[in-house]
């Protein structure tokens, strides 16, 4: 018995030493596979999932990415608990200051779809901004409401309660959605506002794009806002949304490309990348709820070389993996802007 | 006098006491409610375990145990989460158990009559700190600025495990008869050797039981790991300087997914976790039983 | 001379034999360090939580506790919604779990034959062993939908005149969360009650029954009176567990920012809000406010726990005096 105990203590001591020694090996040696840890938006997760094996093949860079939400992505990179963060929401000036010399680089582009679960409905739902805002303000509570019927004359909308579902975690998709609703509804702007996390007047919260998709799947009458790749993967019906040109647009590649067609030829700041509710001149196909999604990289970390490789690859060769998942390729002016930002990531 | 009245009642069948009948009905209700409640509790247990078993069993193919967690839209398993959980719980045991035993020894062998109850209160308070608060504590003190790691996760779990094992150890140490210690000391054995070679070995069964039960509790904790070891690669890894995936966090993520494949993986992972916890609990009971028989044999 | 001796009396270092108890000093020192280290740890945890919550405590003061708001856009926060959610879910769980637990404990100690009691007691302990994340998984995928599709409509049709049972059924809300907490508390409370009832001196109930009371009357009149403090402690410990549960609750409660009258509607608790928003806090003030919630949670858990301990200690003294 005593011998067993001594053995256990010896083992413990040895493992403790191994632990400490292992900890000391923080920096990877050159020539080995490197690891980059990232966290953030769930929105680009389908695309990042495709990038991970490709980047490992191309440069031997192993990426761990955790879709914890844009808010968590910003917080994590600010606290330097990860090597890079990802967010669909651009950083506010105070967040940028807190991050202490980070660059924000757009690396993907897609649409926020509005999937719904209306059992037995005989067609595609049409919605417009003000109606959607009223639903999320709790003013329209039933699918057979006159306002919805007005947009959908031929649909057999049932007498079913609407359950609006929102992201309970800090989400860039929330930022995109609330930015759109605030621009089309003054009431929404004053009562709720724009942020990655807002105080919703009604509805049910769930974590992550997966979470909201899960609630919609299992709740009759639910609707939510989520990246179109999640809607497609879960075979949801999603609504067409009326744009400024008066037409009901679909969140597909054509809708996304039309939405970004009015960007300036030279992009010099993130402010110019606001593409919600594009003007009528963007055309009849322009989908109103489109967003860029960004990677947040510190400019002066020890892994700068690998981070540069990763981001550069993502905005060039990585783009080809986008279209099957309904991520449109970055427009040329945006790609040029990305290159300029990437240059700021220096090796220490 | 009252005795004759009772006799009269018993003989007088027609004057049956309504009060007595009411009391007998109440007595039956009491028995019935007891049986019903136990049935409800057992029923709920059967429901939950049955659902996990039913939905999870079909997923338990070999692939499930050899593939890591899936990326978006793909199939996978829990290999990386199993390894990660094993490593983190292992480290947690190595840190928590020696400390807990030392604390218990101090409380039962060395501490004065005022100090020992004070320490008991401290341990009980520590036990009552919610797991999520412990997770945030380790996050604030260690993770910020350094990144997540399996070591930090293990430390958070160790804080949860410490009071449980210390308490269990202390109770077992108190059971060891004073006479054993006094006899050894009278023979000239130093105090620490007495504790080490005589008291502890008698208590080892009880300590082991306490450890096994604590491990069963801690292996299923999610909240502390969310903040300390949740951002991990989808591959099997032993690198404890970075975060490792764990079974409870994997179940948590799967539970919120709309993908039927991921939900099924969640059930299967839950089955594995419950099986592990159940086995540990049964082992603890067996050890405790053997210990009791050994003590009774003395 | 063989040194593999197991005779402790014959050992000892040279120092020890000379009367300087080095081994004792080291051992005692290590044990003391561990013991006082725990005290330091507890202090450290308290300090760190308060330290992280400080920006919010400074900004909002004590008003935070009764403010119903959670708005990251305007950076105004308040804890009322979550204190309300924590208290209501836990109290409902308590109201449902306590009679059930007492009845189960009585069943196991008084009614069930000995051979049946042991396996059933084990099964109820196994209910305690189910990790909360698994209960949450079952809650989201099975129990929540059942509550929304069957239980809540039934409650609404029978008791719908009460505002707490009115409104639209929802699979994520206060009611599913309270019921999941009930399932968690029952094993703890019933195990403690069972221990209590086993240790109650037989003479008390035997005496009552000899005087003509039925078994139930003896239990109700005598055993409960004797075990009341212990039952109170068991209830408080179960309550403490319910207060602190974050994971299973956050999976089924729906994350709302405001208080609703109906139990069907989404709500949120202290632990659940911390779990869902802490990692993604958009501003220092939001992070600080979440930690302020954690501080409130710690205080509530502490008070409940200490109260339970005090009652237990008084009860033990009473018991030894009997």
mmCIF file of N, CA and C in Angstrom, chain A residues 64-133:
data_model
loop_
_atom_site.group_PDB
_atom_site.id
_atom_site.type_symbol
_atom_site.label_atom_id
_atom_site.label_comp_id
_atom_site.label_asym_id
_atom_site.label_seq_id
_atom_site.Cartn_x
_atom_site.Cartn_y
_atom_site.Cartn_z
ATOM 1 N N UNK A 64 -7.057 26.238 -35.691
ATOM 2 C CA UNK A 64 -8.182 25.863 -34.827
ATOM 3 C C UNK A 64 -9.126 27.027 -34.874
ATOM 4 N N UNK A 65 -10.346 26.794 -35.281
ATOM 5 C CA UNK A 65 -11.291 27.913 -35.264
ATOM 6 C C UNK A 65 -12.515 27.539 -34.465
ATOM 7 N N UNK A 66 -12.891 28.411 -33.568
ATOM 8 C CA UNK A 66 -14.074 28.151 -32.755
ATOM 9 C C UNK A 66 -15.148 29.171 -33.073
ATOM 10 N N UNK A 67 -16.278 28.729 -33.594
ATOM 11 C CA UNK A 67 -17.350 29.684 -33.908
ATOM 12 C C UNK A 67 -18.082 30.116 -32.639
ATOM 13 N N UNK A 68 -17.517 31.055 -31.913
ATOM 14 C CA UNK A 68 -18.100 31.467 -30.647
ATOM 15 C C UNK A 68 -18.935 32.732 -30.768
ATOM 16 N N UNK A 69 -19.027 33.292 -31.985
ATOM 17 C CA UNK A 69 -19.778 34.534 -32.144
ATOM 18 C C UNK A 69 -18.840 35.716 -32.313
ATOM 19 N N UNK A 70 -19.285 36.723 -33.085
ATOM 20 C CA UNK A 70 -18.429 37.879 -33.368
ATOM 21 C C UNK A 70 -18.008 38.587 -32.093
ATOM 22 N N UNK A 71 -18.942 38.747 -31.179
ATOM 23 C CA UNK A 71 -18.613 39.441 -29.933
ATOM 24 C C UNK A 71 -17.462 38.755 -29.218
ATOM 25 N N UNK A 72 -17.561 37.427 -29.116
ATOM 26 C CA UNK A 72 -16.498 36.679 -28.455
ATOM 27 C C UNK A 72 -15.203 36.765 -29.249
ATOM 28 N N UNK A 73 -15.329 36.839 -30.582
ATOM 29 C CA UNK A 73 -14.134 36.955 -31.401
ATOM 30 C C UNK A 73 -13.395 38.256 -31.119
ATOM 31 N N UNK A 74 -14.151 39.360 -31.064
ATOM 32 C CA UNK A 74 -13.529 40.653 -30.773
ATOM 33 C C UNK A 74 -12.912 40.637 -29.378
ATOM 34 N N UNK A 75 -13.667 40.115 -28.409
ATOM 35 C CA UNK A 75 -13.167 40.099 -27.031
ATOM 36 C C UNK A 75 -11.927 39.224 -26.920
ATOM 37 N N UNK A 76 -11.943 38.074 -27.603
ATOM 38 C CA UNK A 76 -10.817 37.147 -27.481
ATOM 39 C C UNK A 76 -9.547 37.735 -28.051
ATOM 40 N N UNK A 77 -9.636 38.365 -29.229
ATOM 41 C CA UNK A 77 -8.394 38.872 -29.807
ATOM 42 C C UNK A 77 -7.918 40.089 -29.024
ATOM 43 N N UNK A 78 -8.858 40.850 -28.474
ATOM 44 C CA UNK A 78 -8.452 41.995 -27.645
ATOM 45 C C UNK A 78 -7.692 41.520 -26.427
ATOM 46 N N UNK A 79 -8.141 40.409 -25.826
ATOM 47 C CA UNK A 79 -7.466 39.869 -24.647
ATOM 48 C C UNK A 79 -6.298 38.991 -25.037
ATOM 49 N N UNK A 80 -6.057 38.868 -26.327
ATOM 50 C CA UNK A 80 -4.991 38.030 -26.868
ATOM 51 C C UNK A 80 -5.066 36.603 -26.358
ATOM 52 N N UNK A 81 -6.291 36.088 -26.185
ATOM 53 C CA UNK A 81 -6.403 34.680 -25.838
ATOM 54 C C UNK A 81 -6.406 33.805 -27.091
ATOM 55 N N UNK A 82 -6.441 34.452 -28.265
ATOM 56 C CA UNK A 82 -6.349 33.711 -29.523
ATOM 57 C C UNK A 82 -5.359 34.456 -30.432
ATOM 58 N N UNK A 83 -4.998 33.840 -31.569
ATOM 59 C CA UNK A 83 -4.069 34.499 -32.502
ATOM 60 C C UNK A 83 -4.788 35.418 -33.472
ATOM 61 N N UNK A 84 -6.038 35.100 -33.825
ATOM 62 C CA UNK A 84 -6.807 35.998 -34.670
ATOM 63 C C UNK A 84 -8.272 35.902 -34.289
ATOM 64 N N UNK A 85 -8.998 36.973 -34.557
ATOM 65 C CA UNK A 85 -10.421 36.963 -34.272
ATOM 66 C C UNK A 85 -11.187 37.111 -35.568
ATOM 67 N N UNK A 86 -12.469 36.810 -35.544
ATOM 68 C CA UNK A 86 -13.283 36.967 -36.743
ATOM 69 C C UNK A 86 -14.605 37.584 -36.333
ATOM 70 N N UNK A 87 -15.065 38.524 -37.141
ATOM 71 C CA UNK A 87 -16.299 39.217 -36.795
ATOM 72 C C UNK A 87 -16.992 39.697 -38.048
ATOM 73 N N UNK A 88 -18.336 39.646 -38.058
ATOM 74 C CA UNK A 88 -19.055 40.245 -39.176
ATOM 75 C C UNK A 88 -19.314 41.702 -38.898
ATOM 76 N N UNK A 89 -19.130 42.104 -37.664
ATOM 77 C CA UNK A 89 -19.365 43.502 -37.324
ATOM 78 C C UNK A 89 -18.026 44.219 -37.333
ATOM 79 N N UNK A 90 -17.955 45.364 -37.972
ATOM 80 C CA UNK A 90 -16.709 46.124 -37.901
ATOM 81 C C UNK A 90 -16.494 46.607 -36.480
ATOM 82 N N UNK A 91 -15.260 46.830 -36.106
ATOM 83 C CA UNK A 91 -14.997 47.257 -34.735
ATOM 84 C C UNK A 91 -15.327 48.733 -34.576
ATOM 85 N N UNK A 92 -15.899 49.081 -33.448
ATOM 86 C CA UNK A 92 -16.124 50.489 -33.148
ATOM 87 C C UNK A 92 -14.773 51.113 -32.805
ATOM 88 N N UNK A 93 -14.740 52.441 -32.762
ATOM 89 C CA UNK A 93 -13.445 53.086 -32.521
ATOM 90 C C UNK A 93 -12.902 52.728 -31.143
ATOM 91 N N UNK A 94 -13.785 52.579 -30.167
ATOM 92 C CA UNK A 94 -13.272 52.220 -28.845
ATOM 93 C C UNK A 94 -12.792 50.774 -28.826
ATOM 94 N N UNK A 95 -13.487 49.890 -29.562
ATOM 95 C CA UNK A 95 -13.036 48.503 -29.616
ATOM 96 C C UNK A 95 -11.693 48.412 -30.323
ATOM 97 N N UNK A 96 -11.531 49.236 -31.389
ATOM 98 C CA UNK A 96 -10.276 49.234 -32.126
ATOM 99 C C UNK A 96 -9.144 49.717 -31.226
ATOM 100 N N UNK A 97 -9.426 50.744 -30.430
ATOM 101 C CA UNK A 97 -8.406 51.251 -29.510
ATOM 102 C C UNK A 97 -8.052 50.193 -28.478
ATOM 103 N N UNK A 98 -9.074 49.498 -27.944
ATOM 104 C CA UNK A 98 -8.812 48.466 -26.935
ATOM 105 C C UNK A 98 -7.978 47.337 -27.506
ATOM 106 N N UNK A 99 -8.134 47.087 -28.810
ATOM 107 C CA UNK A 99 -7.442 45.952 -29.409
ATOM 108 C C UNK A 99 -5.959 46.222 -29.558
ATOM 109 N N UNK A 100 -5.582 47.472 -29.488
ATOM 110 C CA UNK A 100 -4.175 47.883 -29.521
ATOM 111 C C UNK A 100 -3.469 47.397 -30.782
ATOM 112 N N UNK A 101 -3.557 48.184 -31.812
ATOM 113 C CA UNK A 101 -2.932 47.952 -33.112
ATOM 114 C C UNK A 101 -3.315 46.610 -33.716
ATOM 115 N N UNK A 102 -4.596 46.517 -34.026
ATOM 116 C CA UNK A 102 -5.085 45.382 -34.800
ATOM 117 C C UNK A 102 -5.532 45.912 -36.157
ATOM 118 N N UNK A 103 -5.414 45.068 -37.164
ATOM 119 C CA UNK A 103 -6.032 45.423 -38.441
ATOM 120 C C UNK A 103 -7.271 44.576 -38.644
ATOM 121 N N UNK A 104 -8.231 45.162 -39.339
ATOM 122 C CA UNK A 104 -9.481 44.476 -39.623
ATOM 123 C C UNK A 104 -9.558 44.302 -41.132
ATOM 124 N N UNK A 105 -9.514 43.062 -41.582
ATOM 125 C CA UNK A 105 -9.419 42.775 -43.013
ATOM 126 C C UNK A 105 -10.659 42.008 -43.474
ATOM 127 N N UNK A 106 -11.385 42.536 -44.464
ATOM 128 C CA UNK A 106 -12.539 41.785 -44.981
ATOM 129 C C UNK A 106 -12.038 40.545 -45.714
ATOM 130 N N UNK A 107 -12.580 39.378 -45.390
ATOM 131 C CA UNK A 107 -12.091 38.191 -46.077
ATOM 132 C C UNK A 107 -13.192 37.310 -46.656
ATOM 133 N N UNK A 108 -14.459 37.695 -46.451
ATOM 134 C CA UNK A 108 -15.543 36.941 -47.078
ATOM 135 C C UNK A 108 -16.770 37.828 -47.165
ATOM 136 N N UNK A 109 -17.710 37.401 -47.955
ATOM 137 C CA UNK A 109 -18.880 38.231 -48.262
ATOM 138 C C UNK A 109 -20.066 37.318 -48.476
ATOM 139 N N UNK A 110 -21.117 37.534 -47.694
ATOM 140 C CA UNK A 110 -22.293 36.704 -47.912
ATOM 141 C C UNK A 110 -23.534 37.431 -47.421
ATOM 142 N N UNK A 111 -24.652 36.733 -47.472
ATOM 143 C CA UNK A 111 -25.933 37.353 -47.158
ATOM 144 C C UNK A 111 -26.530 36.744 -45.904
ATOM 145 N N UNK A 112 -27.317 37.568 -45.205
ATOM 146 C CA UNK A 112 -28.071 37.080 -44.056
ATOM 147 C C UNK A 112 -29.463 36.721 -44.531
ATOM 148 N N UNK A 113 -29.801 35.448 -44.460
ATOM 149 C CA UNK A 113 -31.118 35.024 -44.931
ATOM 150 C C UNK A 113 -32.112 35.097 -43.784
ATOM 151 N N UNK A 114 -33.387 35.086 -44.129
ATOM 152 C CA UNK A 114 -34.438 35.098 -43.108
ATOM 153 C C UNK A 114 -35.259 33.819 -43.279
ATOM 154 N N UNK A 115 -34.809 32.709 -42.677
ATOM 155 C CA UNK A 115 -35.558 31.465 -42.817
ATOM 156 C C UNK A 115 -36.757 31.438 -41.881
ATOM 157 N N UNK A 116 -37.753 30.647 -42.245
ATOM 158 C CA UNK A 116 -38.955 30.569 -41.431
ATOM 159 C C UNK A 116 -39.452 29.131 -41.430
ATOM 160 N N UNK A 117 -40.355 28.854 -40.496
ATOM 161 C CA UNK A 117 -40.928 27.519 -40.391
ATOM 162 C C UNK A 117 -42.445 27.684 -40.322
ATOM 163 N N UNK A 118 -43.083 27.642 -41.483
ATOM 164 C CA UNK A 118 -44.546 27.742 -41.522
ATOM 165 C C UNK A 118 -45.058 26.456 -42.157
ATOM 166 N N UNK A 119 -45.524 25.537 -41.344
ATOM 167 C CA UNK A 119 -45.936 24.235 -41.900
ATOM 168 C C UNK A 119 -47.087 24.405 -42.882
ATOM 169 N N UNK A 120 -46.985 23.737 -44.003
ATOM 170 C CA UNK A 120 -48.095 23.698 -44.952
ATOM 171 C C UNK A 120 -48.248 24.919 -45.834
ATOM 172 N N UNK A 121 -47.329 25.844 -45.776
ATOM 173 C CA UNK A 121 -47.503 27.032 -46.613
ATOM 174 C C UNK A 121 -47.162 26.688 -48.062
ATOM 175 N N UNK A 122 -47.898 27.301 -48.998
ATOM 176 C CA UNK A 122 -47.795 26.865 -50.394
ATOM 177 C C UNK A 122 -46.968 27.800 -51.255
ATOM 178 N N UNK A 123 -45.840 28.243 -50.770
ATOM 179 C CA UNK A 123 -45.018 29.100 -51.627
ATOM 180 C C UNK A 123 -43.965 29.816 -50.812
ATOM 181 N N UNK A 124 -43.227 30.692 -51.488
ATOM 182 C CA UNK A 124 -42.134 31.409 -50.867
ATOM 183 C C UNK A 124 -42.648 32.682 -50.228
ATOM 184 N N UNK A 125 -42.217 32.941 -48.996
ATOM 185 C CA UNK A 125 -42.666 34.124 -48.273
ATOM 186 C C UNK A 125 -41.968 35.370 -48.795
ATOM 187 N N UNK A 126 -42.728 36.466 -48.937
ATOM 188 C CA UNK A 126 -42.131 37.746 -49.316
ATOM 189 C C UNK A 126 -42.239 38.678 -48.122
ATOM 190 N N UNK A 127 -41.159 39.355 -47.824
ATOM 191 C CA UNK A 127 -41.192 40.317 -46.718
ATOM 192 C C UNK A 127 -40.522 41.607 -47.141
ATOM 193 N N UNK A 128 -40.850 42.684 -46.435
ATOM 194 C CA UNK A 128 -40.058 43.889 -46.650
ATOM 195 C C UNK A 128 -39.543 44.395 -45.304
ATOM 196 N N UNK A 129 -38.658 45.373 -45.362
ATOM 197 C CA UNK A 129 -37.968 45.859 -44.170
ATOM 198 C C UNK A 129 -38.907 46.272 -43.044
ATOM 199 N N UNK A 130 -39.841 47.199 -43.333
ATOM 200 C CA UNK A 130 -40.728 47.656 -42.251
ATOM 201 C C UNK A 130 -41.519 46.514 -41.611
ATOM 202 N N UNK A 131 -41.977 45.551 -42.415
ATOM 203 C CA UNK A 131 -42.733 44.426 -41.834
ATOM 204 C C UNK A 131 -41.838 43.596 -40.936
ATOM 205 N N UNK A 132 -40.630 43.309 -41.414
ATOM 206 C CA UNK A 132 -39.687 42.541 -40.614
ATOM 207 C C UNK A 132 -39.387 43.265 -39.309
ATOM 208 N N UNK A 133 -39.217 44.586 -39.393
ATOM 209 C CA UNK A 133 -38.947 45.352 -38.179
ATOM 210 C C UNK A 133 -40.120 45.238 -37.208
#
